[in-house]
Amino acid sequence: MTTPGPTLVWLRRDLRLADQPALHAAAARGETVIPVFIHAPEEEAPWQPGAASNWWLHHSLQALAAELEQAGSPLILRAGPSLDTLRTLVAETGADAVYWNRLYDPACVLRDQGIKAALRTDGLEVRSFNAALLLEPWAVATGQGQPYRVFSPFWKACRQRGIDHDPLPAPGALEPPARRPDSLALEQLQLLPGIDWAGGLRAAWNPGEAAALARLQDFLDRTARDYAGTRDRPDQDGTSRLSPHLHFGEISPRQILRALRQTGLDTEHGGGEAFVRELGWRDFAHHVLYHFPHTPERPLNPRFEAFPWRESGTDLVAWQRGRTGVPVVDAAMAQLWETGWMHNRLRMVVGSFLTKNLRLHWHHGARWFWDTLVDADLAANTLGWQWAGGCGADAAPYFRVFNPQRQGEQYDPEGHFVRRFLPALKNTETRYIHAPGAGGARDYPAPIVDLKTSRQAALEAFNAIKNT
């Protein structure tokens, strides 16, 4: 029997050691394991990572490199093109196998298919694995064999198929290469901003696998049981904030599901069930993106190709900078700018405001989130913005327009969230805190739009296309 040679493990958004199928399979071959990360953002165009994502990636790679060094096989950093770089590493190391974990963004799917075919033609063993989802996007289908467009039947099918799988342990000591291949220094990837605007991100986040596990444990200890009742309250610390860790693969959904059950949470009812459904929504977003790869650019509902969107650079900048005169919208945008993250309830509120009250194209929101969110994920971002615009999968009826004043009164009743992120309103009375214009508070702008009349204008615009 021929002894296997070294295995290259091509790391992407799977930056962990535990429940890491490609790394686990490579270690099981019994020979040298060479982990490599290839920086080739141009291969993900037109959705190459934004500035906040790059900040997170730098620190996540830093944490992973330390873990791999301790495990025995150092992380090799290179810059693309990916296929050329992998072939170069094969030649340098004598590797006869390349393993990786799958990505589902359209550009990555096409690239990876081409790389797999090319490397197999070279005579290499090439394998890919699922490390990111409970179920692959093609694992469930409707009775007619079609992809799902509505979450509830999709999730029912997933539960029937089975979502509980044992996470893989982290590998033991890894066999290092006889000669370490050359590696770029992390700083050479130039992921950090030239002008340091990331102070708020550093204060809010700690990237890496160990930090992801610690955040999960904190969520289980403090919040998980009450998640169903607290997850919509931006004035409370009621969510897991695991989304960036999940996006970069510092933790897997299978690890989370198993931890919920080991803690004794009922994943069929209450807070446990509500949180597992959020993992299901993440799978659903990838299901939709995989089967409808045009949706980052074009609406799933084709009638919205003719929707009469407005164009207003002034209104867009006011929304981006949190200067709309609508307190809960502005506080949410300030949270995004300061921390690189926004509470999910508020993502729906600011999305509705942009696409309905301002009637600006959802592309503007998707692009702004893409550059400013540390958890910017193409599947989730696309699903969320098409939902807000009324033109995507499982979208709310177009006539459902969030009233941001009422949303604020319901989910931030004492105004704690708004006051935290809008210092100009810190002395405003609670009964005015969510009112457009905020009671005439000094240094706070007047509303750029009337909520009632803009809602009516949005509905009239929809009426113009609904029968097309």
Short mmCIF file of C-alpha atoms in Angstrom, two decimals:
data_model
loop_
_atom_site.label_atom_id
_atom_site.label_comp_id
_atom_site.label_asym_id
_atom_site.label_seq_id
_atom_site.Cartn_x
_atom_site.Cartn_y
_atom_site.Cartn_z
CA MET A 1 0.00 0.00 0.00
CA THR A 2 1.31 3.44 -0.93
CA THR A 3 2.00 5.70 2.03
CA PRO A 4 0.04 8.95 1.69
CA GLY A 5 1.97 12.17 1.33
CA PRO A 6 1.35 15.49 3.05
CA THR A 7 -2.14 17.00 2.96
CA LEU A 8 -2.81 20.66 2.30
CA VAL A 9 -5.80 21.96 4.28
CA TRP A 10 -7.06 25.08 2.52
CA LEU A 11 -8.65 27.25 5.19
CA ARG A 12 -11.20 29.93 4.33
CA ARG A 13 -14.12 30.76 6.65
CA ASP A 14 -13.54 27.76 8.93
CA LEU A 15 -10.99 29.23 11.32
CA ARG A 16 -11.11 26.72 14.17
CA LEU A 17 -9.68 23.36 15.23
CA ALA A 18 -12.75 21.67 16.76
CA ASP A 19 -15.50 20.29 14.52
CA GLN A 20 -13.29 21.07 11.54
CA PRO A 21 -14.02 18.28 9.02
CA ALA A 22 -11.26 19.06 6.53
CA LEU A 23 -8.59 19.32 9.22
CA HIS A 24 -9.93 16.22 10.99
CA ALA A 25 -9.87 14.17 7.77
CA ALA A 26 -6.38 15.38 6.92
CA ALA A 27 -5.08 14.39 10.34
CA ALA A 28 -6.73 10.98 9.98
CA ARG A 29 -4.63 10.29 6.86
CA GLY A 30 -1.72 9.93 9.26
CA GLU A 31 0.85 12.10 7.53
CA THR A 32 1.94 15.72 7.46
CA VAL A 33 -0.84 18.31 7.65
CA ILE A 34 -0.13 21.74 6.16
CA PRO A 35 -2.79 24.37 6.95
CA VAL A 36 -2.80 27.26 4.49
CA PHE A 37 -4.83 30.44 4.15
CA ILE A 38 -4.77 32.14 0.75
CA HIS A 39 -5.74 35.78 0.60
CA ALA A 40 -7.49 36.28 -2.75
CA PRO A 41 -10.40 38.69 -2.17
CA GLU A 42 -10.67 39.51 -5.87
CA GLU A 43 -11.92 35.95 -6.43
CA GLU A 44 -15.06 36.81 -4.44
CA ALA A 45 -15.92 39.88 -6.51
CA PRO A 46 -18.24 41.70 -6.64
CA TRP A 47 -18.71 40.80 -2.96
CA GLN A 48 -15.16 40.71 -1.69
CA PRO A 49 -15.00 41.27 2.09
CA GLY A 50 -15.59 44.77 3.44
CA ALA A 51 -13.49 46.79 5.86
CA ALA A 52 -15.08 45.53 9.09
CA SER A 53 -14.85 41.92 7.90
CA ASN A 54 -11.17 42.36 7.11
CA TRP A 55 -10.54 43.72 10.60
CA TRP A 56 -12.15 40.60 12.08
CA LEU A 57 -10.31 38.29 9.69
CA HIS A 58 -6.92 39.70 10.73
CA HIS A 59 -7.54 38.96 14.40
CA SER A 60 -9.16 35.58 13.72
CA LEU A 61 -6.15 34.47 11.67
CA GLN A 62 -3.88 35.69 14.43
CA ALA A 63 -5.72 33.56 16.98
CA LEU A 64 -5.82 30.50 14.71
CA ALA A 65 -2.12 30.76 13.90
CA ALA A 66 -1.30 30.58 17.60
CA GLU A 67 -3.52 27.50 18.04
CA LEU A 68 -2.02 25.70 15.04
CA GLU A 69 1.51 26.51 16.18
CA GLN A 70 0.73 24.91 19.50
CA ALA A 71 -0.83 21.89 17.75
CA GLY A 72 2.40 21.36 15.84
CA SER A 73 1.75 22.51 12.26
CA PRO A 74 2.05 26.25 11.64
CA LEU A 75 -0.38 28.22 9.51
CA ILE A 76 0.99 29.20 6.09
CA LEU A 77 -0.22 32.53 4.73
CA ARG A 78 -0.07 33.20 1.02
CA ALA A 79 -1.71 35.61 -1.45
CA GLY A 80 -3.62 34.34 -4.49
CA PRO A 81 -4.59 33.37 -7.14
CA SER A 82 -5.80 30.34 -5.22
CA LEU A 83 -5.25 27.62 -7.85
CA ASP A 84 -1.74 28.81 -8.68
CA THR A 85 -0.88 29.09 -5.01
CA LEU A 86 -2.13 25.59 -4.20
CA ARG A 87 -0.15 24.15 -7.11
CA THR A 88 2.96 25.97 -5.91
CA LEU A 89 2.52 24.57 -2.40
CA VAL A 90 2.03 21.07 -3.79
CA ALA A 91 5.32 21.38 -5.63
CA GLU A 92 7.11 22.79 -2.57
CA THR A 93 5.83 20.20 -0.08
CA GLY A 94 5.19 17.04 -2.07
CA ALA A 95 1.53 17.09 -0.99
CA ASP A 96 -0.69 14.58 -2.75
CA ALA A 97 -4.04 15.73 -1.32
CA VAL A 98 -5.88 19.01 -0.86
CA TYR A 99 -8.85 19.23 1.53
CA TRP A 100 -11.16 22.14 2.27
CA ASN A 101 -14.56 22.99 3.72
CA ARG A 102 -17.23 24.24 1.36
CA LEU A 103 -18.39 27.81 0.80
CA TYR A 104 -21.73 28.61 -0.84
CA ASP A 105 -21.38 32.16 -2.20
CA PRO A 106 -21.87 32.05 -5.99
CA ALA A 107 -18.38 33.25 -6.89
CA CYS A 108 -16.79 30.80 -4.45
CA VAL A 109 -18.86 27.87 -5.73
CA LEU A 110 -17.71 28.48 -9.30
CA ARG A 111 -14.09 29.00 -8.28
CA ASP A 112 -13.97 25.91 -6.08
CA GLN A 113 -15.52 23.71 -8.76
CA GLY A 114 -12.83 24.79 -11.19
CA ILE A 115 -10.03 24.28 -8.66
CA LYS A 116 -11.29 20.82 -7.70
CA ALA A 117 -11.39 19.72 -11.34
CA ALA A 118 -7.94 21.17 -12.08
CA LEU A 119 -6.25 19.58 -9.06
CA ARG A 120 -7.81 16.21 -9.77
CA THR A 121 -6.50 16.46 -13.31
CA ASP A 122 -3.08 17.01 -11.71
CA GLY A 123 -3.50 13.63 -10.02
CA LEU A 124 -4.22 14.91 -6.51
CA GLU A 125 -6.79 13.63 -4.07
CA VAL A 126 -9.27 16.46 -3.50
CA ARG A 127 -12.06 16.38 -0.95
CA SER A 128 -14.46 19.02 0.38
CA PHE A 129 -16.69 18.94 3.46
CA ASN A 130 -19.58 20.69 5.19
CA ALA A 131 -18.30 22.68 8.15
CA ALA A 132 -20.67 25.65 8.16
CA LEU A 133 -24.29 24.46 8.11
CA LEU A 134 -26.62 22.05 9.86
CA LEU A 135 -27.62 20.70 6.42
CA GLU A 136 -26.24 21.35 2.96
CA PRO A 137 -28.31 23.67 0.71
CA TRP A 138 -29.29 20.74 -1.51
CA ALA A 139 -30.25 18.39 1.34
CA VAL A 140 -33.97 19.24 1.36
CA ALA A 141 -36.46 20.12 -1.39
CA THR A 142 -40.18 20.62 -1.82
CA GLY A 143 -42.46 17.75 -2.86
CA GLN A 144 -41.96 18.92 -6.45
CA GLY A 145 -38.18 18.76 -6.08
CA GLN A 146 -37.81 22.55 -6.01
CA PRO A 147 -35.90 24.73 -3.54
CA TYR A 148 -37.86 26.32 -0.73
CA ARG A 149 -38.79 30.00 -0.77
CA VAL A 150 -40.59 30.05 2.60
CA PHE A 151 -38.86 29.34 5.88
CA SER A 152 -41.49 27.39 7.84
CA PRO A 153 -41.83 24.40 5.44
CA PHE A 154 -38.06 24.50 4.85
CA TRP A 155 -37.38 24.23 8.57
CA LYS A 156 -39.97 21.50 9.04
CA ALA A 157 -38.24 19.48 6.32
CA CYS A 158 -34.87 20.06 7.97
CA ARG A 159 -36.15 18.86 11.35
CA GLN A 160 -37.63 15.79 9.73
CA ARG A 161 -34.35 15.08 7.92
CA GLY A 162 -32.42 15.45 11.18
CA ILE A 163 -30.14 18.30 12.26
CA ASP A 164 -28.37 16.74 15.25
CA HIS A 165 -24.91 15.46 14.35
CA ASP A 166 -21.99 14.88 16.68
CA PRO A 167 -19.34 17.61 16.39
CA LEU A 168 -15.85 16.34 15.64
CA PRO A 169 -13.14 16.71 18.27
CA ALA A 170 -10.13 18.91 17.65
CA PRO A 171 -7.24 16.87 16.28
CA GLY A 172 -4.37 15.98 18.55
CA ALA A 173 -0.81 16.85 17.66
CA LEU A 174 -0.39 17.56 13.96
CA GLU A 175 2.62 16.29 12.03
CA PRO A 176 4.52 19.37 10.76
CA PRO A 177 6.17 19.46 7.34
CA ALA A 178 9.82 18.47 7.14
CA ARG A 179 10.56 21.97 5.91
CA ARG A 180 8.19 24.77 6.68
CA PRO A 181 7.03 26.47 3.48
CA ASP A 182 7.57 30.20 3.28
CA SER A 183 4.73 32.23 4.72
CA LEU A 184 3.73 35.85 4.48
CA ALA A 185 3.54 37.80 7.70
CA LEU A 186 -0.05 38.50 8.69
CA GLU A 187 0.56 42.24 8.36
CA GLN A 188 1.46 41.75 4.70
CA LEU A 189 -2.16 40.86 3.95
CA GLN A 190 -3.05 44.49 4.84
CA LEU A 191 -6.36 43.60 6.44
CA LEU A 192 -6.29 46.34 9.07
CA PRO A 193 -7.34 49.91 8.21
CA GLY A 194 -4.59 52.38 7.36
CA ILE A 195 -6.31 54.98 9.54
CA ASP A 196 -7.32 53.34 12.80
CA TRP A 197 -11.09 53.66 13.05
CA ALA A 198 -11.53 50.28 14.77
CA GLY A 199 -11.43 51.33 18.43
CA GLY A 200 -15.12 50.59 18.87
CA LEU A 201 -14.70 47.15 17.30
CA ARG A 202 -11.80 46.31 19.62
CA ALA A 203 -13.91 47.34 22.61
CA ALA A 204 -16.89 45.25 21.50
CA TRP A 205 -15.31 42.06 20.14
CA ASN A 206 -12.67 39.42 20.69
CA PRO A 207 -12.25 37.28 17.54
CA GLY A 208 -11.03 33.68 17.61
CA GLU A 209 -12.16 30.16 18.47
CA ALA A 210 -11.54 30.46 22.21
CA ALA A 211 -13.52 33.72 22.34
CA ALA A 212 -16.37 32.11 20.38
CA LEU A 213 -16.62 29.25 22.87
CA ALA A 214 -16.49 31.69 25.78
CA ARG A 215 -19.27 33.80 24.27
CA LEU A 216 -21.39 30.70 23.75
CA GLN A 217 -20.91 29.68 27.37
CA ASP A 218 -21.83 33.16 28.58
CA PHE A 219 -24.99 33.04 26.46
CA LEU A 220 -25.92 29.64 27.90
CA ASP A 221 -25.29 30.80 31.46
CA ARG A 222 -27.13 34.12 31.28
CA THR A 223 -29.53 34.47 28.39
CA ALA A 224 -30.44 31.31 26.52
CA ARG A 225 -33.39 30.23 28.66
CA ASP A 226 -35.06 33.62 28.25
CA TYR A 227 -34.02 34.10 24.62
CA ALA A 228 -37.56 33.91 23.22
CA GLY A 229 -38.57 36.90 25.34
CA THR A 230 -35.40 39.00 25.21
CA ARG A 231 -34.11 38.58 21.66
CA ASP A 232 -36.15 41.52 20.33
CA ARG A 233 -34.98 43.97 23.00
CA PRO A 234 -31.98 46.07 21.88
CA ASP A 235 -31.97 47.74 25.29
CA GLN A 236 -31.06 44.39 26.88
CA ASP A 237 -28.18 41.99 26.39
CA GLY A 238 -30.56 39.30 25.18
CA THR A 239 -28.86 37.81 22.12
CA SER A 240 -25.88 35.50 21.66
CA ARG A 241 -23.80 37.80 19.42
CA LEU A 242 -22.33 34.67 17.89
CA SER A 243 -23.00 35.73 14.28
CA PRO A 244 -19.46 36.94 13.42
CA HIS A 245 -17.95 33.86 15.06
CA LEU A 246 -20.27 31.69 12.96
CA HIS A 247 -19.50 33.58 9.78
CA PHE A 248 -15.75 33.13 10.14
CA GLY A 249 -16.15 29.53 11.24
CA GLU A 250 -14.69 30.02 14.71
CA ILE A 251 -17.57 27.92 15.96
CA SER A 252 -19.98 25.62 14.15
CA PRO A 253 -23.79 25.41 14.37
CA ARG A 254 -23.42 21.75 15.36
CA GLN A 255 -21.27 22.73 18.33
CA ILE A 256 -23.90 25.26 19.38
CA LEU A 257 -26.77 22.81 19.03
CA ARG A 258 -24.93 20.18 21.06
CA ALA A 259 -24.04 22.73 23.77
CA LEU A 260 -27.69 23.79 24.06
CA ARG A 261 -28.74 20.19 24.63
CA GLN A 262 -25.90 19.42 27.03
CA THR A 263 -26.95 22.43 29.10
CA GLY A 264 -30.39 20.87 29.41
CA LEU A 265 -32.25 23.38 27.26
CA ASP A 266 -35.34 22.13 25.48
CA THR A 267 -34.63 22.71 21.80
CA GLU A 268 -38.29 22.05 20.95
CA HIS A 269 -39.77 24.77 23.16
CA GLY A 270 -39.01 28.14 24.75
CA GLY A 271 -35.68 29.93 24.46
CA GLY A 272 -33.84 26.86 23.20
CA GLU A 273 -36.28 26.32 20.34
CA ALA A 274 -36.23 30.03 19.44
CA PHE A 275 -32.45 30.03 19.20
CA VAL A 276 -32.28 26.82 17.17
CA ARG A 277 -34.73 28.42 14.73
CA GLU A 278 -32.21 31.22 14.25
CA LEU A 279 -29.66 28.60 13.22
CA GLY A 280 -32.34 27.35 10.86
CA TRP A 281 -32.76 30.82 9.35
CA ARG A 282 -29.01 30.85 8.72
CA ASP A 283 -29.28 27.55 6.84
CA PHE A 284 -32.31 28.89 4.95
CA ALA A 285 -30.36 31.96 3.81
CA HIS A 286 -27.67 29.69 2.35
CA HIS A 287 -30.33 27.44 0.78
CA VAL A 288 -31.86 30.42 -1.03
CA LEU A 289 -28.52 31.90 -2.11
CA TYR A 290 -27.25 28.57 -3.43
CA HIS A 291 -30.37 27.90 -5.51
CA PHE A 292 -30.92 31.52 -6.59
CA PRO A 293 -27.38 32.86 -7.06
CA HIS A 294 -28.62 36.00 -8.82
CA THR A 295 -30.26 37.37 -5.68
CA PRO A 296 -27.35 39.48 -4.36
CA GLU A 297 -27.87 41.65 -7.44
CA ARG A 298 -31.48 41.12 -8.52
CA PRO A 299 -34.78 40.55 -6.72
CA LEU A 300 -36.12 37.03 -6.30
CA ASN A 301 -39.58 38.40 -7.11
CA PRO A 302 -39.13 39.60 -10.72
CA ARG A 303 -41.93 42.16 -10.55
CA PHE A 304 -39.63 44.33 -8.42
CA GLU A 305 -37.33 44.79 -11.41
CA ALA A 306 -39.75 47.56 -12.37
CA PHE A 307 -40.18 49.10 -8.91
CA PRO A 308 -39.85 52.92 -8.99
CA TRP A 309 -37.06 53.40 -6.45
CA ARG A 310 -36.02 56.94 -5.57
CA GLU A 311 -32.50 58.25 -5.82
CA SER A 312 -31.33 60.71 -3.17
CA GLY A 313 -27.71 60.88 -2.15
CA THR A 314 -28.59 63.29 0.65
CA ASP A 315 -31.14 60.94 2.20
CA LEU A 316 -28.80 57.96 1.83
CA VAL A 317 -25.97 59.73 3.65
CA ALA A 318 -28.36 60.83 6.40
CA TRP A 319 -29.41 57.20 6.86
CA GLN A 320 -25.83 55.90 6.78
CA ARG A 321 -24.64 58.46 9.32
CA GLY A 322 -27.63 58.20 11.65
CA ARG A 323 -28.93 61.71 10.99
CA THR A 324 -32.50 60.99 9.83
CA GLY A 325 -34.23 62.62 12.81
CA VAL A 326 -35.88 59.28 13.70
CA PRO A 327 -34.25 58.25 16.99
CA VAL A 328 -34.39 54.47 16.90
CA VAL A 329 -33.13 54.44 13.30
CA ASP A 330 -30.29 56.82 14.11
CA ALA A 331 -29.30 54.95 17.28
CA ALA A 332 -29.20 51.67 15.35
CA MET A 333 -26.98 53.17 12.65
CA ALA A 334 -24.73 54.63 15.36
CA GLN A 335 -24.46 51.18 16.96
CA LEU A 336 -23.41 49.76 13.58
CA TRP A 337 -20.80 52.47 13.01
CA GLU A 338 -19.36 52.17 16.50
CA THR A 339 -19.38 48.39 17.05
CA GLY A 340 -19.64 46.80 13.59
CA TRP A 341 -22.86 45.07 14.60
CA MET A 342 -26.58 45.81 14.84
CA HIS A 343 -29.35 44.11 16.79
CA ASN A 344 -31.50 41.99 14.47
CA ARG A 345 -34.77 43.73 15.36
CA LEU A 346 -33.15 47.01 14.42
CA ARG A 347 -31.82 45.60 11.15
CA MET A 348 -35.45 45.08 10.17
CA VAL A 349 -36.41 48.59 11.35
CA VAL A 350 -33.64 50.43 9.49
CA GLY A 351 -34.18 48.21 6.44
CA SER A 352 -37.86 49.05 6.32
CA PHE A 353 -37.10 52.74 6.80
CA LEU A 354 -34.60 52.80 3.92
CA THR A 355 -36.67 50.80 1.44
CA LYS A 356 -40.18 51.96 2.40
CA ASN A 357 -40.05 55.42 4.01
CA LEU A 358 -37.10 56.69 1.95
CA ARG A 359 -37.88 54.30 -0.93
CA LEU A 360 -34.20 53.87 -1.71
CA HIS A 361 -33.04 50.67 -3.38
CA TRP A 362 -32.21 47.81 -1.05
CA HIS A 363 -28.83 47.54 -2.82
CA HIS A 364 -27.75 50.69 -0.95
CA GLY A 365 -28.48 49.07 2.38
CA ALA A 366 -26.91 45.76 1.44
CA ARG A 367 -23.68 47.46 0.37
CA TRP A 368 -23.48 49.64 3.50
CA PHE A 369 -24.02 46.66 5.78
CA TRP A 370 -21.50 44.66 3.76
CA ASP A 371 -18.74 47.16 4.50
CA THR A 372 -19.60 47.98 8.12
CA LEU A 373 -20.76 44.68 9.68
CA VAL A 374 -18.25 42.34 11.30
CA ASP A 375 -20.73 39.52 10.58
CA ALA A 376 -21.31 40.51 6.94
CA ASP A 377 -22.46 37.27 5.32
CA LEU A 378 -23.64 37.26 1.72
CA ALA A 379 -26.45 34.76 2.31
CA ALA A 380 -27.86 36.47 5.40
CA ASN A 381 -27.30 39.98 4.06
CA THR A 382 -29.09 39.20 0.80
CA LEU A 383 -32.00 37.42 2.48
CA GLY A 384 -32.41 40.24 5.01
CA TRP A 385 -32.35 43.10 2.53
CA GLN A 386 -34.65 41.42 0.04
CA TRP A 387 -36.99 40.71 2.96
CA ALA A 388 -36.90 44.38 3.96
CA GLY A 389 -37.56 45.44 0.38
CA GLY A 390 -40.47 43.01 0.03
CA CYS A 391 -38.92 41.31 -2.99
CA GLY A 392 -37.24 38.15 -1.66
CA ALA A 393 -37.85 34.76 -0.12
CA ASP A 394 -40.36 34.65 2.72
CA ALA A 395 -40.69 38.42 2.46
CA ALA A 396 -43.28 40.22 4.53
CA PRO A 397 -46.14 41.66 2.48
CA TYR A 398 -44.98 44.91 0.95
CA PHE A 399 -47.67 46.83 2.79
CA ARG A 400 -46.06 45.84 6.10
CA VAL A 401 -44.08 48.99 6.84
CA PHE A 402 -42.40 49.13 10.23
CA ASN A 403 -43.30 52.28 12.16
CA PRO A 404 -39.95 53.08 13.80
CA GLN A 405 -41.54 55.19 16.52
CA ARG A 406 -43.78 52.32 17.61
CA GLN A 407 -40.93 49.83 17.29
CA GLY A 408 -38.86 51.96 19.62
CA GLU A 409 -41.67 52.35 22.12
CA GLN A 410 -42.25 48.58 22.13
CA TYR A 411 -38.68 47.26 22.20
CA ASP A 412 -36.81 50.12 23.91
CA PRO A 413 -39.61 51.40 26.16
CA GLU A 414 -37.43 53.42 28.55
CA GLY A 415 -35.19 54.73 25.79
CA HIS A 416 -32.01 53.20 27.22
CA PHE A 417 -30.74 52.01 23.84
CA VAL A 418 -31.40 55.32 22.09
CA ARG A 419 -29.74 57.33 24.86
CA ARG A 420 -26.68 55.07 24.81
CA PHE A 421 -25.96 55.68 21.15
CA LEU A 422 -27.40 59.20 20.72
CA PRO A 423 -25.84 61.42 23.40
CA ALA A 424 -27.79 64.41 22.05
CA LEU A 425 -30.94 62.79 23.45
CA LYS A 426 -29.60 61.77 26.85
CA ASN A 427 -31.76 64.36 28.64
CA THR A 428 -34.88 63.89 26.53
CA GLU A 429 -38.01 62.72 28.33
CA THR A 430 -38.96 59.08 27.78
CA ARG A 431 -42.26 60.01 26.13
CA TYR A 432 -40.35 61.99 23.47
CA ILE A 433 -37.36 59.70 23.01
CA HIS A 434 -38.83 57.79 20.06
CA ALA A 435 -40.75 60.63 18.44
CA PRO A 436 -39.35 61.91 15.13
CA GLY A 437 -37.38 65.03 15.90
CA ALA A 438 -37.18 63.85 19.54
CA GLY A 439 -39.09 66.74 21.01
CA GLY A 440 -36.84 69.38 19.52
CA ALA A 441 -33.72 68.28 21.39
CA ARG A 442 -30.71 70.52 20.79
CA ASP A 443 -28.16 69.17 18.27
CA TYR A 444 -30.58 66.55 16.98
CA PRO A 445 -31.89 66.92 13.40
CA ALA A 446 -35.46 67.33 12.29
CA PRO A 447 -36.95 64.31 10.48
CA ILE A 448 -35.92 64.02 6.83
CA VAL A 449 -39.22 62.34 5.99
CA ASP A 450 -42.77 62.17 7.33
CA LEU A 451 -43.52 58.59 8.37
CA LYS A 452 -47.19 58.63 7.41
CA THR A 453 -46.93 60.28 4.00
CA SER A 454 -43.81 58.28 3.03
CA ARG A 455 -45.57 55.04 3.93
CA GLN A 456 -48.47 55.99 1.67
CA ALA A 457 -46.07 56.88 -1.16
CA ALA A 458 -44.40 53.47 -0.82
CA LEU A 459 -47.73 51.69 -1.06
CA GLU A 460 -48.67 53.69 -4.14
CA ALA A 461 -45.34 52.75 -5.74
CA PHE A 462 -46.03 49.09 -5.02
CA ASN A 463 -49.53 49.35 -6.49
CA ALA A 464 -47.92 50.49 -9.74
CA ILE A 465 -46.13 47.12 -10.14
CA LYS A 466 -48.16 44.55 -8.21
CA ASN A 467 -50.12 43.37 -11.24
CA THR A 468 -47.12 43.23 -13.60
#
